[in-house]
mmCIF file of C-alpha atoms in Angstrom:
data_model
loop_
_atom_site.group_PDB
_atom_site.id
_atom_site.type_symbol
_atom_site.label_atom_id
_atom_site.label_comp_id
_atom_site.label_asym_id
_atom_site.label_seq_id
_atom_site.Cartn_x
_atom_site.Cartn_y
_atom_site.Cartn_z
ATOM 1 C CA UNK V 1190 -62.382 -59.970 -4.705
ATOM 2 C CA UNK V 1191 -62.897 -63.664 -3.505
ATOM 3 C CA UNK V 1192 -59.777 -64.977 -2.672
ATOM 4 C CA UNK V 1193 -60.585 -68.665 -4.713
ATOM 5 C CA UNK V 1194 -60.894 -67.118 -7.504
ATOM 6 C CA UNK V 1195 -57.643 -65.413 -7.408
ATOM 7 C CA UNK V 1196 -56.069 -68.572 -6.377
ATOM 8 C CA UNK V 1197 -58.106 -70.390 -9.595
ATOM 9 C CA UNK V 1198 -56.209 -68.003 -11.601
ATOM 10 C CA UNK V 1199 -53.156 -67.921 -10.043
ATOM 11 C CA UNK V 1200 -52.912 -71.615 -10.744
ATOM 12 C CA UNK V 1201 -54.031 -70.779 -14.677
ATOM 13 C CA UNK V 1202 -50.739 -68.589 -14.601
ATOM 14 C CA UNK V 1203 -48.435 -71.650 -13.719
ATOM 15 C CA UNK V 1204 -49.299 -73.266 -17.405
ATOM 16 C CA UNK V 1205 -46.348 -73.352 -19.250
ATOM 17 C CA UNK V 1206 -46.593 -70.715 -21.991
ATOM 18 C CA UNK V 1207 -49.604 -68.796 -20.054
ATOM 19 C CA UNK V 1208 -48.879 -65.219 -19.107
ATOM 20 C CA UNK V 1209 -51.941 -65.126 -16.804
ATOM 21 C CA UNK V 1210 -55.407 -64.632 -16.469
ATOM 22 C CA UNK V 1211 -58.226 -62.523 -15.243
ATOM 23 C CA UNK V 1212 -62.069 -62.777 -15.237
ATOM 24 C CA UNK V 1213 -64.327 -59.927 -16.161
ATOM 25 C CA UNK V 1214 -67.749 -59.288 -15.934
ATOM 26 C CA UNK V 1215 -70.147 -58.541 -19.145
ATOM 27 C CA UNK V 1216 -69.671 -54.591 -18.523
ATOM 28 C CA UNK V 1217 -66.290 -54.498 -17.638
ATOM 29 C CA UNK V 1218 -65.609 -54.919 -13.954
ATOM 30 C CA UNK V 1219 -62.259 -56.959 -13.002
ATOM 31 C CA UNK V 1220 -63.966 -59.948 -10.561
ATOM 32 C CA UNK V 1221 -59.857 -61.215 -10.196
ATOM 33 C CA UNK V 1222 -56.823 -61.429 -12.017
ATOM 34 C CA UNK V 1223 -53.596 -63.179 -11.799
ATOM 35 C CA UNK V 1224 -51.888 -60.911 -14.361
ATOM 36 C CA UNK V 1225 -48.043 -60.075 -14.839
ATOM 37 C CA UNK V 1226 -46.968 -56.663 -14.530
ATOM 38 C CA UNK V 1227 -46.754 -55.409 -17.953
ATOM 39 C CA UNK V 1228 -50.658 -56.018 -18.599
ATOM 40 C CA UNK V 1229 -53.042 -53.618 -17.876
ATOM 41 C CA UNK V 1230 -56.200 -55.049 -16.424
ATOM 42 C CA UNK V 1231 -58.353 -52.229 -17.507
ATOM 43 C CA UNK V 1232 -57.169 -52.661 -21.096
ATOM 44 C CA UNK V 1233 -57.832 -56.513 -21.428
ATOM 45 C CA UNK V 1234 -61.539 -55.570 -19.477
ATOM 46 C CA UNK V 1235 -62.095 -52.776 -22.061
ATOM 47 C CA UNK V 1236 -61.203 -55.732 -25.276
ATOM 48 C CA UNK V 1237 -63.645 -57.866 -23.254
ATOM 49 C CA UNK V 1238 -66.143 -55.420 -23.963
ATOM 50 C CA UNK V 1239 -65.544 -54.813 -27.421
ATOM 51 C CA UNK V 1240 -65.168 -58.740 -27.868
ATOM 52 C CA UNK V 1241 -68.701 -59.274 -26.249
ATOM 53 C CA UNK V 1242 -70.175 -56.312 -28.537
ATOM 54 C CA UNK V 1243 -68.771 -58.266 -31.293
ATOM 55 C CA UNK V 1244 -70.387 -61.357 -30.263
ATOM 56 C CA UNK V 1245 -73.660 -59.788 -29.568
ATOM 57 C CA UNK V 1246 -74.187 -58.579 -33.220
ATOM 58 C CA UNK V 1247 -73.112 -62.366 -34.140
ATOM 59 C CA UNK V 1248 -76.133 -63.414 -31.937
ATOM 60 C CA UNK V 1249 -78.268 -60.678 -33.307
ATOM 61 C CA UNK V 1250 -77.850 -60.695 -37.084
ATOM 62 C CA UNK V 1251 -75.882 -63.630 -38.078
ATOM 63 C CA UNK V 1252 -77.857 -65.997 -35.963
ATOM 64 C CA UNK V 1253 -74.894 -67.306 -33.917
ATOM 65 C CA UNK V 1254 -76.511 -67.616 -30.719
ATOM 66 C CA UNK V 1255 -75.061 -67.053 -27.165
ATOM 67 C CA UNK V 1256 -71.247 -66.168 -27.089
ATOM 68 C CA UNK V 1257 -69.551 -69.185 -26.163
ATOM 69 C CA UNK V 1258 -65.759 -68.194 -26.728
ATOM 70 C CA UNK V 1259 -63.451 -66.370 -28.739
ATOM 71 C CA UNK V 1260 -59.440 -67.222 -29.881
ATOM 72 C CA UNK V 1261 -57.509 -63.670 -30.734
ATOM 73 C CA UNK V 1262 -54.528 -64.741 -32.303
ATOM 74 C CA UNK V 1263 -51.503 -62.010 -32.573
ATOM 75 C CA UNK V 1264 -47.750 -62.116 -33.720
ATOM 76 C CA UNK V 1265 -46.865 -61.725 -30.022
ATOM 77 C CA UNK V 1266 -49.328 -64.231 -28.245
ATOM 78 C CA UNK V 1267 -53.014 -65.886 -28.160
ATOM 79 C CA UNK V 1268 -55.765 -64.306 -26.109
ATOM 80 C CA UNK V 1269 -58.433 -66.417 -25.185
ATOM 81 C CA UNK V 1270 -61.921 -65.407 -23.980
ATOM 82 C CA UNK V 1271 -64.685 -68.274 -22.578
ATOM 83 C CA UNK V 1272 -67.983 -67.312 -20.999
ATOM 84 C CA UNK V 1273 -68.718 -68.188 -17.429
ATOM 85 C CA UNK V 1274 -72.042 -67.206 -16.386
ATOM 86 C CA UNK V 1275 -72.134 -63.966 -17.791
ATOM 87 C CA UNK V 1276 -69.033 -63.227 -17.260
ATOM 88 C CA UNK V 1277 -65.651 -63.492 -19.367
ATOM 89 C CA UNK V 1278 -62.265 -65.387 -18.169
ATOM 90 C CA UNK V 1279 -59.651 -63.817 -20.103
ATOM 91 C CA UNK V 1280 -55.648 -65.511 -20.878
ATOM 92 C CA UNK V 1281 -53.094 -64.907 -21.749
ATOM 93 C CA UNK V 1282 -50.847 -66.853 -23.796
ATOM 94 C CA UNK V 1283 -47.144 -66.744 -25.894
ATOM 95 C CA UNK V 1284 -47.238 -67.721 -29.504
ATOM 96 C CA UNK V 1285 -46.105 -71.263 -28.746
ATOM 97 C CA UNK V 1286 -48.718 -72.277 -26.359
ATOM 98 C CA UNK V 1287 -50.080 -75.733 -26.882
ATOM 99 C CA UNK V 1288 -54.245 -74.927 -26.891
ATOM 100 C CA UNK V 1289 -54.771 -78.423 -26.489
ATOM 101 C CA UNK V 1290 -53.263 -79.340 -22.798
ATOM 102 C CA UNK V 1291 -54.285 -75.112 -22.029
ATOM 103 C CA UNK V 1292 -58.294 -76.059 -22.679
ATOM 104 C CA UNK V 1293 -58.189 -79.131 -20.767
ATOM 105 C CA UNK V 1294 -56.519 -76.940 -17.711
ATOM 106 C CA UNK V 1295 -58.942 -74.491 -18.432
ATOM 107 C CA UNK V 1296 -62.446 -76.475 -18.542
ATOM 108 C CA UNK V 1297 -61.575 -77.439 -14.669
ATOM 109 C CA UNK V 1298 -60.750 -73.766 -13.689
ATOM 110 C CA UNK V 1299 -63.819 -73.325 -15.540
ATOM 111 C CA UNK V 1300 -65.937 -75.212 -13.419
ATOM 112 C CA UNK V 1301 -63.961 -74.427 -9.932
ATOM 113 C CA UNK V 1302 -65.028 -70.870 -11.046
ATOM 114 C CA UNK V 1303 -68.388 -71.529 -12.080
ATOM 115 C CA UNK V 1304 -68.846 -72.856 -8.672
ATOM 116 C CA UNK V 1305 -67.495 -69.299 -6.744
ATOM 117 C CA UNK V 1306 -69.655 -67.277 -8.899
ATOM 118 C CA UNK O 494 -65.239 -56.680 -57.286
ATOM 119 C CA UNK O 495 -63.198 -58.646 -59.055
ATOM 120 C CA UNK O 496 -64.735 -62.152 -59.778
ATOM 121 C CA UNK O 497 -61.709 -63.689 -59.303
ATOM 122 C CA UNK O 498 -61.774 -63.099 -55.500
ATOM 123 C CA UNK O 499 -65.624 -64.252 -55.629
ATOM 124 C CA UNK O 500 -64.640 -67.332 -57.153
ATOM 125 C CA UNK O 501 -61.921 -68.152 -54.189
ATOM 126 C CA UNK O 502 -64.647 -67.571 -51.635
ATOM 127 C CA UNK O 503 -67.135 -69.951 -53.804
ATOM 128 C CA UNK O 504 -65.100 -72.352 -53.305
ATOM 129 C CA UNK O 505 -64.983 -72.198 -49.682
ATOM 130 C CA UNK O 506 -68.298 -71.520 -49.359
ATOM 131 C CA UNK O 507 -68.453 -75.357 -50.981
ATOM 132 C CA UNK O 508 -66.039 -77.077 -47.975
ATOM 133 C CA UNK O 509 -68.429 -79.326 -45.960
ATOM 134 C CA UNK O 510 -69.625 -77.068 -42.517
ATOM 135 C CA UNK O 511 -68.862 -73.792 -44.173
ATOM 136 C CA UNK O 512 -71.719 -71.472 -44.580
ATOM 137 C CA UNK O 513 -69.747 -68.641 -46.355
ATOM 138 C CA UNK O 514 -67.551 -66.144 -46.520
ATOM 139 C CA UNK O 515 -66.809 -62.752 -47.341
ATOM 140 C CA UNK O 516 -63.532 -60.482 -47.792
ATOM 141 C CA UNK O 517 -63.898 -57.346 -45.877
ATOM 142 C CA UNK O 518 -61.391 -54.341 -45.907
ATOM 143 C CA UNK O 519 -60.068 -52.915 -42.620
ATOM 144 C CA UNK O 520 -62.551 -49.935 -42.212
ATOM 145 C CA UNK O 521 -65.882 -52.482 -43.016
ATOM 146 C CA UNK O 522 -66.066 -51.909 -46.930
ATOM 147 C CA UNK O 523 -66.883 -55.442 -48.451
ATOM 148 C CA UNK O 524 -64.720 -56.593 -51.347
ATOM 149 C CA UNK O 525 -65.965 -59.292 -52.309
ATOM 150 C CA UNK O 526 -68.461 -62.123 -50.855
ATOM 151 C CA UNK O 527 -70.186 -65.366 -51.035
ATOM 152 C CA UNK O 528 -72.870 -66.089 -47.955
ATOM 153 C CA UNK O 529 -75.834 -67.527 -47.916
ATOM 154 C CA UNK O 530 -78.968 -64.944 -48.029
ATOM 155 C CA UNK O 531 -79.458 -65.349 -44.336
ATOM 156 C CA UNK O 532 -76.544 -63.472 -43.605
ATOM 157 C CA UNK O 533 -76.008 -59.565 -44.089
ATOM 158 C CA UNK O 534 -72.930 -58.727 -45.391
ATOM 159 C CA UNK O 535 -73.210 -55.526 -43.621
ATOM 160 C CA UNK O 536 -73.282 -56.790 -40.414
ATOM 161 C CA UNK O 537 -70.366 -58.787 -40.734
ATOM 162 C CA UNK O 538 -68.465 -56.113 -41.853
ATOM 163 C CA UNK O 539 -69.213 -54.421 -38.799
ATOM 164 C CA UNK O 540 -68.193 -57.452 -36.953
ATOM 165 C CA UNK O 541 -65.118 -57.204 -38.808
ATOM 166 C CA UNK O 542 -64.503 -53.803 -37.627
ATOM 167 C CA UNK O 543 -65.053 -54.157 -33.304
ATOM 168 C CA UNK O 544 -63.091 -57.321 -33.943
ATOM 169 C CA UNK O 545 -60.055 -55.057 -35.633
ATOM 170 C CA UNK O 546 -60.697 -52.361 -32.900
ATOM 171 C CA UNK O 547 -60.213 -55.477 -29.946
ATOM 172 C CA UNK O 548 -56.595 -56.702 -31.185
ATOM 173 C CA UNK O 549 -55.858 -52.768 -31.832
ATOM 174 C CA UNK O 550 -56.050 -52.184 -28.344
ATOM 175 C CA UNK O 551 -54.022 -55.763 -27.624
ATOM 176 C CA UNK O 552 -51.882 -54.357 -29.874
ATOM 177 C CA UNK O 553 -50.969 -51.476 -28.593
ATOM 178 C CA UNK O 554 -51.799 -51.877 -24.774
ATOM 179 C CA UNK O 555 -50.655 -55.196 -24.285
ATOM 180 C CA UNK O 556 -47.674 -55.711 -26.683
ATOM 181 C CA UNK O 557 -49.468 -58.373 -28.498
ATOM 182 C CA UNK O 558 -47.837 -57.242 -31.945
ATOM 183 C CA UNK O 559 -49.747 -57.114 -35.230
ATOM 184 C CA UNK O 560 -53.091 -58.995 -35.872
ATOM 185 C CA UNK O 561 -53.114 -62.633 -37.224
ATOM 186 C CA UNK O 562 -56.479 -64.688 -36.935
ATOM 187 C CA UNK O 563 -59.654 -64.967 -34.952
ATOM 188 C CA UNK O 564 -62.294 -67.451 -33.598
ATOM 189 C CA UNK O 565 -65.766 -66.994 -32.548
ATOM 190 C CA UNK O 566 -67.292 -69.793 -31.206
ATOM 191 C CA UNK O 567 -71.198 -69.389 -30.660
ATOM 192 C CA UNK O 568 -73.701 -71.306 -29.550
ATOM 193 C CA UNK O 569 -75.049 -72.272 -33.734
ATOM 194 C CA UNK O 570 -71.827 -71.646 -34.970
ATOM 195 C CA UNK O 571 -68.408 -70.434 -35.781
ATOM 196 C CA UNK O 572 -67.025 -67.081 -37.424
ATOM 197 C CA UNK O 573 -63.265 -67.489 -38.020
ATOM 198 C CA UNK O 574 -61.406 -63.884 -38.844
ATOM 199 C CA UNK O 575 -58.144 -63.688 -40.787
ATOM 200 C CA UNK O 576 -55.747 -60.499 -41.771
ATOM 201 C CA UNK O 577 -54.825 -60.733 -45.676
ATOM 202 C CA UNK O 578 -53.068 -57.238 -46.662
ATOM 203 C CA UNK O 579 -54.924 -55.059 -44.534
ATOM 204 C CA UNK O 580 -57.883 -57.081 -45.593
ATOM 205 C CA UNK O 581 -59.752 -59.831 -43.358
ATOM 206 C CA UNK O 582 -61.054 -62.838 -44.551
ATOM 207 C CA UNK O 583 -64.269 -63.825 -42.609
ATOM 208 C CA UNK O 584 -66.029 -67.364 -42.901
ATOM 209 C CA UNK O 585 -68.934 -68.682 -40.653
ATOM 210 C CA UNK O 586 -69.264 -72.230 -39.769
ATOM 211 C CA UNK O 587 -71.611 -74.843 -38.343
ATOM 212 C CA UNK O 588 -70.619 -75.739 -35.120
ATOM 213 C CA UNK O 589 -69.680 -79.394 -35.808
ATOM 214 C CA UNK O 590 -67.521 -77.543 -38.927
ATOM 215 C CA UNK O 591 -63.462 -79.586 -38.545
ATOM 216 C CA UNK O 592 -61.321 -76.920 -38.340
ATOM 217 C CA UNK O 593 -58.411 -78.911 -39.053
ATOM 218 C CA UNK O 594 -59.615 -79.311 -42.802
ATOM 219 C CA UNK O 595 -61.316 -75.835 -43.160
ATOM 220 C CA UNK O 596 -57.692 -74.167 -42.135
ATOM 221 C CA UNK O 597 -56.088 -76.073 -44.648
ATOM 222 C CA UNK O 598 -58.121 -75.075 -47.259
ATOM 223 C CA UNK O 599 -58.277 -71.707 -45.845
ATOM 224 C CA UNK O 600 -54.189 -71.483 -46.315
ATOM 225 C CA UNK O 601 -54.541 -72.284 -49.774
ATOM 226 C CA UNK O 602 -57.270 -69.676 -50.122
ATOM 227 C CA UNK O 603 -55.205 -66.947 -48.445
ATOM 228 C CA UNK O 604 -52.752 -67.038 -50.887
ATOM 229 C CA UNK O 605 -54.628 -66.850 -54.023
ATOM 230 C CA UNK O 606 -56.645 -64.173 -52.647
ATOM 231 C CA UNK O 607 -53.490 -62.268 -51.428
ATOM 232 C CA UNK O 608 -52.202 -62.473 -55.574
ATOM 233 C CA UNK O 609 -55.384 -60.713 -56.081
ATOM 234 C CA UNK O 610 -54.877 -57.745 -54.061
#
């Protein structure tokens, strides 16, 4: 695991109202993850997969095109999913996160990690 | 299918940047619908399903609490997924589609459709 991308998504994790982060790639595999305790990595990598799968029919049948990202919203918390060269940052939000100042953060992680990939 | 739930999602279908949408119960049977012929009703449904199955697990594995709403952003459009009853409400979008106004309108259609089931 590259050590700048952990710290990329250690500094994701110090947005107020983000939980934390971790990036997956397409199948699965945890590339880093700044996660608290109480999440299991191999659970959010396993929803990546079922998000992408999702995605992929979009693409195939409904004419959507490549996956660009996806917004799950719960009673509990927001996970968002964005596409970085084949792979799939993941965060982790509470309910009350603002999306706006989040997605400005998280277009600059996205290109620091764009960069390490 | 009762028409009145096909006339609620004609008149989304009529909101500028939607393309359609269709009412789909939690295990993929299709209640009710109003997309464009491009678009397989089917497939959605099955959409509908892996997209159920992802906040499941988030759900249950990381204490997200119950299901709420969804965004797909692609690279032609959007596919916005919302829980009514145990039903979801999906509508696609063009990709300049303002959300602002469509989940407005979409508020208001929630809650006649919710009467109806």
């Amino acid at each position: 695991m590259s050590s700048k991308i952990e710290s990329i998504l250690d500094n994701l994790k110090a947005i107020k109202g983000v939980h934390g982060s971790a990036l997956i790639e397409r199948f699965g595999l945890i590339k880093g993850q700044a996660l608290p305790g109480w999440i299991d990595p191999e659970s959010l990598a396993a929803m990546v997969t079922l998000i992408l799968k999702a995605s992929q029919r979009a693409t195939k049948e409904l004419e959507q095109g490549e996956f660009l990202d996806a917004i799950i919203e719960s009673k509990n918390g927001k996970i968002l999913f964005t596409e970085i060269k084949g792979n799939v940052l993941a965060v982790l939000t509470t309910v009350e996160a603002k999306l706006g100042i989040i997605n400005l953060k998280l277009e600059a992680a996205k290109k620091s990690l764009a960069a390490e990939l």
